[in-house]
Short mmCIF file of C-alpha atoms in Angstrom, two decimals:
data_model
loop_
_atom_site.label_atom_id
_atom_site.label_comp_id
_atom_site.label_asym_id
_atom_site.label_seq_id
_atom_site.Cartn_x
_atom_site.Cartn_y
_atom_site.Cartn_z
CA UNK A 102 19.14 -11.75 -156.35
CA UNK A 103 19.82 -15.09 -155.29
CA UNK A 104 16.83 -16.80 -153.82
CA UNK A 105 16.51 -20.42 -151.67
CA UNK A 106 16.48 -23.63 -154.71
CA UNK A 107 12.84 -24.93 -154.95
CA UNK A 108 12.31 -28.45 -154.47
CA UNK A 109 12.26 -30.36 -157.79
CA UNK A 110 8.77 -31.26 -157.20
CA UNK A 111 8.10 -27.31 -157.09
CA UNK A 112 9.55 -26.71 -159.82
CA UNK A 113 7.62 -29.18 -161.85
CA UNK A 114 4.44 -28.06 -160.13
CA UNK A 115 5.10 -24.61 -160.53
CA UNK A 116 5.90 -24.70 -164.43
CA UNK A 117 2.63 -26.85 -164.93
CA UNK A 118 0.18 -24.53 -163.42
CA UNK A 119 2.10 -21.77 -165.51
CA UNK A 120 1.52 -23.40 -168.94
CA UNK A 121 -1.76 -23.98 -167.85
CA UNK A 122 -2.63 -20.81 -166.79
CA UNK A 123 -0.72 -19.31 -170.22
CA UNK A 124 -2.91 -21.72 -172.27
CA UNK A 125 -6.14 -20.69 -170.33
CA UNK A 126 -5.18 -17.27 -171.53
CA UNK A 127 -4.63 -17.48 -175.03
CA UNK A 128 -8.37 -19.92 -174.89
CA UNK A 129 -6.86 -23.49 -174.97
CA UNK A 130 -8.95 -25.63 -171.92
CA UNK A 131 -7.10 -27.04 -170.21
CA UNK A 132 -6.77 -29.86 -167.13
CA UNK A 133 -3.88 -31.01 -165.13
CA UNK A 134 -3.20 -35.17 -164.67
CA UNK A 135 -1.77 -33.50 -161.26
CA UNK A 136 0.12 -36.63 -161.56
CA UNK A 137 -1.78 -39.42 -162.14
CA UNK A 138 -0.72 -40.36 -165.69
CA UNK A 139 3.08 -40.96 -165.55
CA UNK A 140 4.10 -39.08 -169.38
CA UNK A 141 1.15 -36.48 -169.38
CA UNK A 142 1.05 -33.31 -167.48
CA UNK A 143 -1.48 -31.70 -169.13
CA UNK A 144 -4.27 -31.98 -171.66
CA UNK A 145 -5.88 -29.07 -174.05
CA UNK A 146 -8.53 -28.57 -175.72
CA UNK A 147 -9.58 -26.40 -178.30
CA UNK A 148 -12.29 -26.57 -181.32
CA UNK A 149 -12.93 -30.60 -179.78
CA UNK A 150 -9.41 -31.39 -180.49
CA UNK A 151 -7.36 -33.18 -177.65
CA UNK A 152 -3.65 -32.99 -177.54
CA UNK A 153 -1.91 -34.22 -174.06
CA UNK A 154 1.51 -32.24 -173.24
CA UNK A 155 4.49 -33.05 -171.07
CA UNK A 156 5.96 -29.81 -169.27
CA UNK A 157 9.43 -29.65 -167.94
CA UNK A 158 10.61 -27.30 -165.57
CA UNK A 159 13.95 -25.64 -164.34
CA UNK A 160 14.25 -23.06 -162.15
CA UNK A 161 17.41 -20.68 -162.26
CA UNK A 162 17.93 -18.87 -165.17
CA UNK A 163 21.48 -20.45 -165.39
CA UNK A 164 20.11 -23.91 -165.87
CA UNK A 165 21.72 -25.05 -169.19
CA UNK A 166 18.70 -27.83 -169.97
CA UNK A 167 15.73 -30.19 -169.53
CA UNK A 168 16.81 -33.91 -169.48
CA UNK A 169 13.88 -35.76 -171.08
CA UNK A 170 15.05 -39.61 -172.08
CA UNK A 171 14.64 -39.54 -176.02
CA UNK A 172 13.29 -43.41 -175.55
CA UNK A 173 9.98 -42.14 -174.13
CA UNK A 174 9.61 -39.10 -176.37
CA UNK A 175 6.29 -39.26 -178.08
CA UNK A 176 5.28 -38.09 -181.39
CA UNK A 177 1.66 -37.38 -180.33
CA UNK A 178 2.55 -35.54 -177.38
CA UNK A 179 3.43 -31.16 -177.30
CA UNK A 180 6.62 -30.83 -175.06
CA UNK A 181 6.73 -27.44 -173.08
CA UNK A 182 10.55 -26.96 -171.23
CA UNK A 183 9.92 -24.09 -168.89
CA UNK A 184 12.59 -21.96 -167.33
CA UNK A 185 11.09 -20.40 -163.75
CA UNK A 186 14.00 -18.14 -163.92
CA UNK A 187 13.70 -18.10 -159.84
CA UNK A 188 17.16 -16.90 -159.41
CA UNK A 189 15.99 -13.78 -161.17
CA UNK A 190 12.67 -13.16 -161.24
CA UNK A 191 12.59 -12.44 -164.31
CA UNK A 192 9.16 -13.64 -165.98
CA UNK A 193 9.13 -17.25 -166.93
CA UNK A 194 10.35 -18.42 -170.51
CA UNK A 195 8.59 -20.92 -172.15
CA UNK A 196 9.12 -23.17 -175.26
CA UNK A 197 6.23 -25.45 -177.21
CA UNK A 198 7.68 -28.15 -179.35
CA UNK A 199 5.98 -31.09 -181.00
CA UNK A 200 6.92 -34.40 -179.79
CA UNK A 201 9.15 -34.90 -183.33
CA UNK A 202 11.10 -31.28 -182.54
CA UNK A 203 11.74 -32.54 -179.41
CA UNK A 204 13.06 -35.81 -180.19
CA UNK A 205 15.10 -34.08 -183.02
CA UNK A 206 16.95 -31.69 -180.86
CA UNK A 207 17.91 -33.31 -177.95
CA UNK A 208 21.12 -34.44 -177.08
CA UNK A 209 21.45 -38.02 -176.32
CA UNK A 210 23.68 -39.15 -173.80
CA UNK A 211 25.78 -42.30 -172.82
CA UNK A 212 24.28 -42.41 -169.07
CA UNK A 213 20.73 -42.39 -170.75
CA UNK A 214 20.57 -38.91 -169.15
CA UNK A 215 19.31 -37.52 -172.46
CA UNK A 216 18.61 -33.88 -172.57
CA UNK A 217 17.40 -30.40 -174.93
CA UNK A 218 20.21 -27.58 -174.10
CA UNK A 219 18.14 -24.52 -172.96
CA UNK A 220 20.24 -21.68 -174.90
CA UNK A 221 19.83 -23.69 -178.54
CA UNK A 222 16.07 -24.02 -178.17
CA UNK A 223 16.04 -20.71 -177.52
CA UNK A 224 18.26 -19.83 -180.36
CA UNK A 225 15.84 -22.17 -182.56
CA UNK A 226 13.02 -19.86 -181.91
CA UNK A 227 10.43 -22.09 -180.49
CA UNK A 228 9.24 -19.54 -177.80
CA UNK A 229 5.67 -18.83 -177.23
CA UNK A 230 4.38 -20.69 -180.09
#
């Protein structure tokens, strides 16, 4: 089932109001920067503790990764790649790695087009943490 590309703007919209939403779920608080702070997407809360996230989104479940530019890659930050799988339908995936996981995997690249491959993070098992 091939369905009309979402603008990137969607897609980043629509893969932060699903983390949110999963967090809300499983009891995290959580608010959306709705972009007013340039590296932060998100911040939970749970037991008083505040942790800011970055989400990344791609949309077709054929996307191979996330670029994220390893230079601004924080260690205090959780990193959530999202695949929308749009293409399919199928129900979003979702990955939660700490700021030093994410920096650790991801591939750098000459063009400073740095990016996590979508099938290894999978393979690495950092789904639904």
């Amino acid at each position: 089932m091939e369905t009309q590309a979402l603008h990137k703007t969607q897609t980043g919209i629509a893969s932060e109001f699903f983390v949110a939403a999963e967090l809300t779920r499983r009891g995290y608080h959580v608010t959306l920067t709705l972009g007013n702070t340039k590296a932060i997407d998100l911040i939970v809360e749970k037991n008083t503790k505040l942790i800011p996230g970055q989400v990344k989104g791609i949309q077709r479940t054929k996307s191979i990764n996330w670029n994220v530019s390893i230079k601004n890659v924080r260690k205090d930050v959780i990193y959530v790649p999202v695949n929308l799988h749009r293409d399919s339908l199928m129900q979003p995936e979702y990955f939660v790695l700490t700021g030093n996981e994410m920096k650790k995997h991801l591939k750098p690249t000459k063009s400073g087009r740095d990016y996590i491959d979508y099938n290894y993070v999978k393979r690495l098992g950092f789904q639904d943490h």
